[in-house]
Amino acid sequence: MLKKRDLQEAQELYELMVHPEVFPFVRHKAYSYEEFLFLTKQTIEAEEQGQLVSRTILDEWGAPIGTINLFDVQDGAGFLGTWLGKPYHGKGYNQIAKDQFFDELFYELDIQSIFMRVRKINIRSTKAVEKLPYAILANETRMNLFNQINNGEDIYNLYEISKDQYTLYKLRSQDIQEEQHLKEA
């Protein structure tokens, strides 16, 4: 479902990214295929330097359908950025990708906090974040960061996913699955 970024999937990802319902919400916009190729190469190099983590999201047949990233990594934290091509919206891919990505970040790469800044006008993303039982609204608990991302305006809400909250969610989910399995047996 996830793989490290490479240049071979750039054409397919670029075509998905430029859709008018996707493009406005992509952090690193490319206005041509050549620019997207260049940005992908920069992304791969930045990951090698520990500045970010970037993965391509794949469908069940291994075709690239979007990206999931942790940007601005420092001190065990970073900002989540994810997008899916329009044909893949509402089909559950985003949640599967997040679960796999968060497992890698928290348990393999020792990330402690994942932040999400969500434009207040982006209703789709706001609803998606608010469905995550391990994400908390951090506008008040992380006031300095909230003010920094809004730069004097009120554009974004800030959400935080801590390793502890995510781990608690995983343990509870596992317990619920085990209870259901015992009831069925």
XYZ file of N, CA, C and O in Angstrom:
740
model
N 0.816 -1.202 0.000
C 0.000 0.000 0.000
C 0.857 1.263 0.000
O 0.458 2.252 -0.556
N 2.036 1.232 0.652
C 2.948 2.371 0.636
C 4.311 1.932 0.144
O 4.739 0.809 0.392
N 4.982 2.837 -0.545
C 6.359 2.573 -0.962
C 7.123 3.875 -0.970
O 6.535 4.951 -1.061
N 8.435 3.771 -0.870
C 9.264 4.974 -0.955
C 9.074 5.615 -2.320
O 8.849 4.921 -3.318
N 9.182 6.928 -2.353
C 8.993 7.664 -3.602
C 10.114 7.328 -4.581
O 11.248 7.102 -4.198
N 9.761 7.303 -5.866
C 10.768 7.196 -6.922
C 10.254 7.917 -8.163
O 9.084 8.280 -8.240
N 11.136 8.123 -9.103
C 10.802 8.924 -10.282
C 9.914 8.177 -11.272
O 9.250 8.801 -12.096
N 9.846 6.863 -11.190
C 9.101 6.080 -12.176
C 7.597 6.292 -12.113
O 6.904 6.108 -13.104
N 7.071 6.688 -10.944
C 5.632 6.895 -10.835
C 5.229 8.354 -11.035
O 4.062 8.714 -10.907
N 6.186 9.211 -11.350
C 5.941 10.657 -11.418
C 4.846 11.031 -12.422
O 3.994 11.878 -12.124
N 4.848 10.433 -13.580
C 3.851 10.797 -14.596
C 2.430 10.512 -14.111
O 1.546 11.363 -14.212
N 2.222 9.325 -13.564
C 0.883 8.960 -13.084
C 0.446 9.866 -11.926
O -0.697 10.329 -11.880
N 1.370 10.144 -10.997
C 1.030 11.004 -9.862
C 0.746 12.433 -10.312
O -0.187 13.072 -9.823
N 1.542 12.926 -11.251
C 1.327 14.288 -11.733
C -0.077 14.435 -12.325
O -0.792 15.399 -12.025
N -0.488 13.469 -13.139
C -1.809 13.532 -13.767
C -2.927 13.517 -12.726
O -3.950 14.185 -12.892
N -2.741 12.793 -11.623
C -3.730 12.775 -10.542
C -3.716 14.078 -9.744
O -4.753 14.585 -9.336
N -2.518 14.627 -9.543
C -2.366 15.820 -8.711
C -2.992 17.066 -9.334
O -3.504 17.927 -8.629
N -2.976 17.187 -10.644
C -3.442 18.427 -11.285
C -4.967 18.529 -11.375
O -5.480 19.562 -11.821
N -5.690 17.534 -10.924
C -7.150 17.620 -10.926
C -7.573 18.829 -10.082
O -7.044 19.040 -8.985
N -8.537 19.633 -10.560
C -8.918 20.851 -9.830
C -9.450 20.627 -8.417
O -9.418 21.550 -7.602
N -9.914 19.441 -8.097
C -10.373 19.166 -6.733
C -9.245 18.652 -5.829
O -9.435 18.500 -4.626
N -8.083 18.391 -6.403
C -6.928 17.908 -5.647
C -5.871 19.003 -5.526
O -5.356 19.285 -4.440
N -5.560 19.637 -6.635
C -4.445 20.567 -6.737
C -4.413 21.653 -5.659
O -3.352 21.914 -5.091
N -5.528 22.300 -5.330
C -5.463 23.375 -4.331
C -4.978 22.921 -2.957
O -4.504 23.734 -2.167
N -5.075 21.625 -2.675
C -4.755 21.123 -1.348
C -3.418 20.383 -1.292
O -3.092 19.769 -0.284
N -2.633 20.464 -2.364
C -1.311 19.842 -2.410
C -0.289 20.860 -1.911
O -0.299 22.015 -2.342
N 0.571 20.427 -1.009
C 1.539 21.365 -0.429
C 2.587 21.819 -1.437
O 2.865 23.005 -1.551
N 3.208 20.900 -2.135
C 4.229 21.241 -3.126
C 3.618 21.140 -4.516
O 3.611 20.073 -5.130
N 3.103 22.263 -4.990
C 2.430 22.303 -6.287
C 3.448 22.349 -7.421
O 4.449 23.034 -7.336
N 3.146 21.616 -8.474
C 3.966 21.650 -9.687
C 3.043 22.032 -10.839
O 1.964 21.466 -10.985
N 3.483 22.979 -11.642
C 2.643 23.491 -12.725
C 2.984 22.870 -14.074
O 2.394 23.218 -15.081
N 3.930 21.917 -14.054
C 4.249 21.152 -15.258
C 4.797 19.799 -14.812
O 5.223 19.644 -13.660
N 4.800 18.849 -15.751
C 5.343 17.538 -15.417
C 6.830 17.644 -15.056
O 7.290 17.016 -14.109
N 7.557 18.475 -15.778
C 8.992 18.639 -15.517
C 9.225 19.182 -14.107
O 10.136 18.745 -13.395
N 8.392 20.135 -13.701
C 8.519 20.689 -12.355
C 8.186 19.620 -11.306
O 8.840 19.522 -10.272
N 7.177 18.794 -11.574
C 6.819 17.719 -10.650
C 7.971 16.723 -10.520
O 8.294 16.261 -9.424
N 8.603 16.406 -11.637
C 9.757 15.502 -11.627
C 10.878 16.079 -10.763
O 11.481 15.386 -9.938
N 11.144 17.370 -10.926
C 12.173 18.058 -10.144
C 11.821 18.041 -8.654
O 12.666 17.741 -7.810
N 10.551 18.342 -8.318
C 10.126 18.333 -6.919
C 10.214 16.929 -6.310
O 10.577 16.783 -5.142
N 9.891 15.918 -7.099
C 9.996 14.539 -6.615
C 11.447 14.207 -6.303
O 11.749 13.607 -5.261
N 12.346 14.623 -7.179
C 13.776 14.386 -6.951
C 14.243 15.109 -5.683
O 14.968 14.543 -4.868
N 13.788 16.345 -5.493
C 14.127 17.098 -4.280
C 13.571 16.399 -3.034
O 14.227 16.364 -1.993
N 12.371 15.865 -3.138
C 11.740 15.162 -2.021
C 12.567 13.941 -1.630
O 12.814 13.701 -0.442
N 12.995 13.176 -2.609
C 13.808 11.983 -2.346
C 15.111 12.385 -1.648
O 15.529 11.756 -0.669
N 15.746 13.453 -2.122
C 16.994 13.927 -1.515
C 16.757 14.443 -0.095
O 17.557 14.188 0.808
N 15.655 15.160 0.129
C 15.346 15.679 1.463
C 15.103 14.540 2.451
O 15.475 14.639 3.627
N 14.496 13.451 1.966
C 14.296 12.311 2.856
C 15.634 11.692 3.234
O 15.850 11.316 4.388
N 16.543 11.593 2.282
C 17.874 11.056 2.568
C 18.598 11.889 3.628
O 19.422 11.378 4.378
N 18.259 13.189 3.714
C 18.880 14.088 4.687
C 18.088 14.184 5.993
O 18.433 14.959 6.877
N 16.992 13.405 6.115
C 16.220 13.367 7.340
C 15.280 14.544 7.542
O 14.774 14.763 8.642
N 14.994 15.303 6.485
C 14.136 16.481 6.602
C 12.656 16.147 6.468
O 11.802 16.921 6.893
N 12.346 15.023 5.863
C 10.958 14.622 5.660
C 10.895 13.130 5.426
O 11.918 12.469 5.257
N 9.663 12.612 5.424
C 9.401 11.215 5.090
C 8.290 11.255 4.049
O 7.264 11.899 4.262
N 8.494 10.609 2.906
C 7.501 10.658 1.838
C 7.282 9.263 1.260
O 8.231 8.547 0.972
N 6.011 8.909 1.109
C 5.651 7.617 0.542
C 4.604 7.804 -0.545
O 3.763 8.700 -0.483
N 4.657 6.920 -1.523
C 3.616 6.853 -2.547
C 2.544 5.898 -2.049
O 2.850 4.810 -1.543
N 1.291 6.310 -2.166
C 0.164 5.454 -1.803
C -0.209 4.646 -3.043
O -0.353 5.210 -4.138
N -0.350 3.348 -2.881
C -0.669 2.447 -3.982
C -2.054 1.847 -3.785
O -2.495 1.637 -2.652
N -2.729 1.548 -4.883
C -3.989 0.811 -4.772
C -3.675 -0.685 -4.666
O -2.510 -1.084 -4.611
N -4.711 -1.505 -4.654
C -4.497 -2.945 -4.455
C -3.773 -3.620 -5.619
O -3.310 -4.750 -5.488
N -3.648 -2.946 -6.749
C -2.922 -3.487 -7.901
C -1.532 -2.882 -8.039
O -0.844 -3.131 -9.020
N -1.126 -2.072 -7.078
C 0.212 -1.492 -7.096
C 0.344 -0.223 -7.914
O 1.455 0.250 -8.132
N -0.766 0.351 -8.339
C -0.725 1.601 -9.105
C -0.656 2.791 -8.141
O -1.345 2.805 -7.122
N 0.170 3.804 -8.445
C 0.240 4.982 -7.585
C -1.053 5.790 -7.645
O -1.587 6.031 -8.727
N -1.548 6.194 -6.450
C -2.818 6.935 -6.400
C -2.717 8.224 -5.583
O -3.666 8.989 -5.511
N -1.565 8.482 -4.970
C -1.387 9.693 -4.175
C -0.112 9.617 -3.369
O 0.697 8.702 -3.553
N 0.073 10.594 -2.475
C 1.265 10.586 -1.620
C 0.870 10.901 -0.185
O -0.149 11.544 0.078
N 1.699 10.441 0.740
C 1.564 10.768 2.155
C 2.956 11.139 2.642
O 3.937 10.464 2.323
N 3.027 12.254 3.372
C 4.319 12.828 3.729
C 4.332 13.352 5.152
O 3.300 13.793 5.663
N 5.503 13.355 5.751
C 5.736 14.065 6.999
C 6.785 15.123 6.688
O 7.946 14.812 6.417
N 6.341 16.376 6.678
C 7.195 17.505 6.318
C 7.782 18.160 7.572
O 7.265 17.990 8.673
N 8.826 18.952 7.354
C 9.409 19.795 8.411
C 9.762 18.990 9.654
O 9.485 19.407 10.784
N 10.389 17.841 9.470
C 10.729 16.964 10.586
C 11.849 17.587 11.416
O 12.904 17.936 10.888
N 11.564 17.759 12.698
C 12.585 18.157 13.650
C 12.116 17.827 15.054
O 10.922 17.860 15.344
N 13.056 17.461 15.894
C 12.778 17.138 17.293
C 11.669 16.089 17.446
O 10.798 16.217 18.319
N 11.659 15.085 16.594
C 10.698 13.991 16.716
C 9.276 14.342 16.337
O 8.334 13.674 16.754
N 9.104 15.399 15.537
C 7.762 15.821 15.125
C 7.817 16.353 13.700
O 8.885 16.705 13.192
N 6.642 16.399 13.071
C 6.551 16.944 11.724
C 5.099 17.147 11.352
O 4.194 16.805 12.111
N 4.895 17.699 10.161
C 3.558 17.995 9.664
C 3.154 17.001 8.588
O 3.891 16.771 7.633
N 1.942 16.455 8.737
C 1.403 15.496 7.780
C 0.850 16.226 6.565
O 0.193 17.250 6.686
N 1.138 15.690 5.403
C 0.546 16.175 4.163
C 0.197 14.966 3.326
O 1.034 14.086 3.108
N -1.028 14.884 2.882
C -1.447 13.730 2.093
C -2.438 14.168 1.029
O -3.182 15.120 1.226
N -2.377 13.527 -0.111
C -3.389 13.758 -1.138
C -3.593 12.468 -1.926
O -2.687 11.650 -2.055
N -4.817 12.317 -2.386
C -5.202 11.183 -3.232
C -5.797 11.728 -4.512
O -6.479 12.758 -4.499
N -5.580 11.012 -5.612
C -6.223 11.367 -6.868
C -7.734 11.301 -6.729
O -8.271 10.498 -5.973
N -8.432 12.162 -7.440
C -9.891 12.281 -7.351
C -10.621 10.937 -7.500
O -11.554 10.665 -6.753
N -10.218 10.054 -8.431
C -10.957 8.781 -8.570
C -10.899 7.901 -7.314
O -11.666 6.948 -7.194
N -10.006 8.227 -6.377
C -9.801 7.382 -5.204
C -10.386 7.993 -3.927
O -10.263 7.408 -2.856
N -11.031 9.155 -4.051
C -11.649 9.784 -2.884
C -12.808 8.935 -2.373
O -13.570 8.367 -3.152
N -12.920 8.849 -1.053
C -14.066 8.181 -0.436
C -14.076 6.668 -0.536
O -15.109 6.041 -0.323
N -12.934 6.062 -0.822
C -12.887 4.607 -0.989
C -12.068 3.904 0.091
O -11.776 2.723 -0.027
N -11.681 4.642 1.136
C -10.979 4.036 2.258
C -9.464 3.998 2.146
O -8.794 3.571 3.084
N -8.915 4.440 1.031
C -7.460 4.386 0.859
C -6.722 5.281 1.843
O -5.648 4.938 2.337
N -7.287 6.447 2.131
C -6.627 7.407 3.008
C -6.406 6.818 4.399
O -5.324 6.942 4.968
N -7.407 6.164 4.950
C -7.284 5.600 6.292
C -6.262 4.461 6.328
O -5.453 4.377 7.256
N -6.278 3.609 5.332
C -5.311 2.507 5.271
C -3.891 3.062 5.178
O -2.980 2.614 5.869
N -3.711 4.072 4.328
C -2.387 4.690 4.162
C -1.925 5.333 5.469
O -0.762 5.181 5.859
N -2.827 6.044 6.139
C -2.455 6.687 7.409
C -2.038 5.645 8.439
O -1.039 5.828 9.130
N -2.791 4.572 8.568
C -2.441 3.536 9.541
C -1.038 2.988 9.277
O -0.226 2.869 10.199
N -0.751 2.670 8.034
C 0.574 2.131 7.700
C 1.672 3.167 7.917
O 2.745 2.861 8.441
N 1.395 4.403 7.527
C 2.377 5.472 7.651
C 2.652 5.792 9.126
O 3.798 5.923 9.540
N 1.592 5.882 9.922
C 1.766 6.180 11.341
C 2.532 5.071 12.040
O 3.376 5.334 12.903
N 2.257 3.801 11.692
C 3.022 2.695 12.266
C 4.507 2.863 11.964
O 5.352 2.692 12.844
N 4.828 3.189 10.718
C 6.232 3.382 10.351
C 6.842 4.566 11.106
O 7.943 4.468 11.655
N 6.129 5.681 11.133
C 6.668 6.880 11.787
C 6.901 6.665 13.277
O 7.975 6.975 13.802
N 5.904 6.131 13.973
C 5.986 6.002 15.421
C 6.865 4.852 15.875
O 7.587 4.965 16.867
N 6.827 3.723 15.166
C 7.487 2.526 15.672
C 8.792 2.170 14.962
O 9.563 1.375 15.475
N 9.033 2.754 13.799
C 10.296 2.484 13.106
C 11.192 3.724 13.056
O 12.419 3.600 13.107
N 10.600 4.911 12.953
C 11.389 6.133 12.779
C 11.409 7.012 14.029
O 11.964 8.094 14.010
N 10.769 6.563 15.110
C 10.801 7.238 16.401
C 10.265 8.675 16.380
O 10.763 9.551 17.064
N 9.228 8.904 15.591
C 8.529 10.182 15.615
C 7.611 10.173 16.846
O 6.996 9.153 17.160
N 7.507 11.293 17.538
C 6.689 11.384 18.750
C 5.360 12.099 18.532
O 4.390 11.827 19.218
N 5.330 13.061 17.598
C 4.105 13.820 17.318
C 3.969 14.106 15.836
O 4.955 14.436 15.173
N 2.753 13.969 15.357
C 2.418 14.320 13.979
C 1.398 15.445 14.062
O 0.381 15.323 14.747
N 1.698 16.535 13.378
C 0.783 17.674 13.357
C 0.104 17.745 11.997
O 0.690 17.370 10.980
N -1.132 18.217 12.022
C -1.868 18.430 10.780
C -2.438 19.839 10.823
O -3.120 20.200 11.787
N -2.128 20.613 9.806
C -2.790 21.905 9.684
C -3.815 21.743 8.575
O -3.496 21.318 7.471
N -5.044 22.047 8.910
C -6.144 21.838 7.974
C -6.822 23.177 7.735
O -7.251 23.839 8.694
N -6.889 23.563 6.467
C -7.580 24.813 6.140
C -9.020 24.724 6.625
O -9.706 23.739 6.373
N -9.466 25.769 7.282
C -10.834 25.767 7.828
C -11.875 25.639 6.724
O -12.956 25.131 6.968
N -11.535 26.043 5.506
C -12.481 25.926 4.385
C -12.479 24.533 3.762
O -13.334 24.221 2.949
N -11.514 23.690 4.137
C -11.403 22.349 3.563
C -12.268 21.384 4.388
O -11.792 20.684 5.284
N -13.536 21.361 4.058
C -14.503 20.568 4.816
C -14.190 19.074 4.749
O -14.264 18.357 5.750
N -13.797 18.580 3.561
C -13.480 17.154 3.390
C -12.369 16.724 4.352
O -12.489 15.720 5.052
N -11.289 17.498 4.410
C -10.170 17.143 5.293
C -10.541 17.296 6.763
O -10.145 16.482 7.596
N -11.296 18.333 7.092
C -11.715 18.529 8.480
C -12.537 17.334 8.956
O -12.298 16.795 10.045
N -13.485 16.895 8.145
C -14.305 15.731 8.520
C -13.450 14.478 8.666
O -13.658 13.675 9.574
N -12.487 14.314 7.769
C -11.611 13.139 7.823
C -10.778 13.139 9.104
O -10.649 12.108 9.774
N -10.220 14.289 9.471
C -9.401 14.370 10.683
C -10.243 14.136 11.925
O -9.823 13.445 12.851
N -11.426 14.692 11.938
C -12.267 14.561 13.120
C -12.796 13.140 13.310
O -13.258 12.794 14.393
N -12.687 12.298 12.295
C -13.045 10.877 12.431
C -11.932 10.081 13.114
O -12.171 8.964 13.567
N -10.726 10.635 13.154
C -9.592 9.920 13.736
C -9.681 9.989 15.256
O -9.553 11.067 15.841
N -9.900 8.857 15.931
C -10.088 8.885 17.384
C -8.825 9.273 18.147
O -8.886 9.576 19.329
N -7.682 9.278 17.497
C -6.416 9.583 18.153
C -5.903 10.986 17.838
O -4.845 11.382 18.303
N -6.646 11.763 17.059
C -6.242 13.136 16.735
C -6.972 14.104 17.659
O -8.162 13.957 17.906
N -6.234 15.079 18.183
C -6.860 16.082 19.038
C -6.661 17.470 18.425
O -5.624 17.754 17.815
N -7.667 18.309 18.588
C -7.560 19.698 18.170
C -6.550 20.362 19.090
O -6.695 20.325 20.315
N -5.507 20.966 18.525
C -4.393 21.495 19.323
C -4.260 23.006 19.212
O -3.209 23.563 19.527
N -5.324 23.689 18.774
C -5.260 25.149 18.636
C -4.877 25.825 19.951
O -4.172 26.836 19.939
N -5.331 25.290 21.067
C -5.043 25.902 22.363
C -3.870 25.244 23.082
O -3.098 25.913 23.745
N -3.721 23.925 22.936
C -2.638 23.231 23.642
C -1.275 23.481 23.005
O -0.249 23.329 23.666
N -1.261 23.828 21.733
C -0.013 24.150 21.012
C -0.143 25.556 20.415
O 0.051 25.764 19.227
N -0.465 26.522 21.271
C -0.781 27.890 20.846
C 0.348 28.530 20.025
O 0.085 29.184 19.015
N 1.602 28.331 20.421
C 2.716 28.927 19.659
C 2.753 28.399 18.233
O 2.919 29.163 17.284
N 2.601 27.093 18.088
C 2.603 26.483 16.763
C 1.369 26.911 15.967
O 1.453 27.217 14.776
N 0.223 26.967 16.632
C -1.018 27.429 15.999
C -0.845 28.844 15.448
O -1.195 29.129 14.294
N -0.285 29.734 16.257
C -0.061 31.114 15.804
C 0.958 31.171 14.669
O 0.814 31.958 13.733
N 1.959 30.335 14.742
C 2.999 30.300 13.704
C 2.425 29.873 12.352
O 2.725 30.497 11.331
N 1.584 28.840 12.329
C 1.047 28.366 11.041
C 0.004 29.319 10.472
O -0.222 29.340 9.268
N -0.624 30.106 11.333
C -1.647 31.044 10.865
C -1.087 32.438 10.588
O -1.756 33.243 9.949
N 0.081 32.718 11.089
C 0.776 33.961 10.765
C -0.137 35.192 10.879
O -0.203 36.015 9.972
N -0.877 35.278 11.985
C -1.739 36.425 12.218
C -3.133 36.326 11.615
O -3.981 37.168 11.870
N -3.377 35.322 10.798
C -4.709 35.124 10.211
C -5.340 33.888 10.852
O -4.694 33.187 11.617
N -6.580 33.632 10.557
C -7.277 32.468 11.107
C -7.661 31.537 9.959
O -8.819 31.429 9.593
N -6.648 30.889 9.373
C -6.840 30.077 8.173
C -6.922 28.593 8.502
O -7.720 27.862 7.942
N -6.080 28.146 9.443
C -5.929 26.724 9.726
C -6.385 26.360 11.129
O -6.251 27.141 12.064
N -6.868 25.115 11.272
C -6.957 24.458 12.567
C -5.723 23.573 12.681
O -5.230 23.045 11.676
N -5.229 23.396 13.889
C -4.068 22.563 14.145
C -4.514 21.328 14.914
O -5.196 21.439 15.931
N -4.157 20.155 14.404
C -4.444 18.892 15.071
C -3.130 18.202 15.390
O -2.137 18.374 14.676
N -3.143 17.399 16.461
C -1.951 16.655 16.849
C -2.301 15.189 17.066
O -3.337 14.866 17.652
N -1.414 14.344 16.596
C -1.480 12.914 16.879
C -0.190 12.571 17.610
O 0.895 12.682 17.028
N -0.310 12.198 18.857
C 0.880 11.819 19.617
C 1.079 10.311 19.522
O 0.120 9.557 19.322
N 2.298 9.891 19.693
C 2.599 8.458 19.683
C 1.804 7.741 20.770
O 1.267 6.660 20.539
N 1.681 8.369 21.941
C 0.941 7.758 23.046
C -0.537 7.565 22.697
O -1.099 6.499 22.934
N -1.174 8.603 22.145
C -2.590 8.507 21.779
C -2.806 7.445 20.700
O -3.760 6.684 20.750
N -1.915 7.417 19.728
C -2.027 6.455 18.640
C -1.847 5.029 19.171
O -2.595 4.119 18.812
N -0.872 4.839 20.042
C -0.614 3.515 20.618
C -1.811 3.050 21.442
O -2.227 1.887 21.344
N -2.394 3.946 22.229
C -3.577 3.613 23.008
C -4.723 3.193 22.093
O -5.409 2.197 22.347
N -4.924 3.929 21.011
C -5.952 3.582 20.022
C -5.705 2.180 19.452
O -6.626 1.370 19.351
N -4.456 1.885 19.075
C -4.125 0.573 18.500
C -4.400 -0.552 19.510
O -4.941 -1.590 19.142
N -4.023 -0.332 20.754
C -4.245 -1.356 21.778
C -5.735 -1.592 22.005
O -6.172 -2.738 22.122
N -6.505 -0.510 22.065
C -7.959 -0.655 22.250
C -8.585 -1.376 21.057
O -9.450 -2.227 21.224
N -8.166 -1.030 19.864
C -8.695 -1.685 18.657
C -8.386 -3.164 18.663
O -9.224 -3.988 18.296
N -7.178 -3.497 19.078
C -6.765 -4.899 19.148
C -7.611 -5.659 20.164
O -8.057 -6.778 19.907
N -7.864 -5.031 21.332
C -8.699 -5.660 22.357
C -10.111 -5.908 21.836
O -10.691 -6.972 22.067
N -10.677 -4.938 21.146
C -12.031 -5.066 20.597
C -12.089 -6.199 19.571
O -13.013 -7.010 19.580
N -11.075 -6.281 18.707
C -11.041 -7.354 17.707
C -10.945 -8.715 18.368
O -11.589 -9.669 17.944
N -10.134 -8.810 19.424
C -9.992 -10.091 20.125
C -11.298 -10.492 20.802
O -11.692 -11.660 20.783
N -12.009 -9.510 21.398
C -13.299 -9.802 22.038
C -14.307 -10.286 21.003
O -15.045 -11.246 21.252
N -14.356 -9.660 19.851
C -15.268 -10.062 18.795
C -14.939 -11.459 18.295
O -15.827 -12.261 18.036
N -13.654 -11.746 18.178
C -13.224 -13.060 17.712
C -13.653 -14.143 18.716
O -14.110 -15.221 18.322
N -13.523 -13.839 20.007
C -13.927 -14.806 21.036
C -15.437 -15.040 21.014
O -15.903 -16.166 21.217
N -16.216 -13.995 20.786
C -17.674 -14.127 20.722
C -18.106 -14.974 19.531
O -19.081 -15.692 19.598
N -17.361 -14.859 18.432
C -17.700 -15.603 17.222
C -17.286 -17.072 17.315
O -17.822 -17.913 16.607
N -16.312 -17.349 18.163
C -15.775 -18.717 18.264
C -16.673 -19.649 19.033
O -17.599 -19.385 19.651
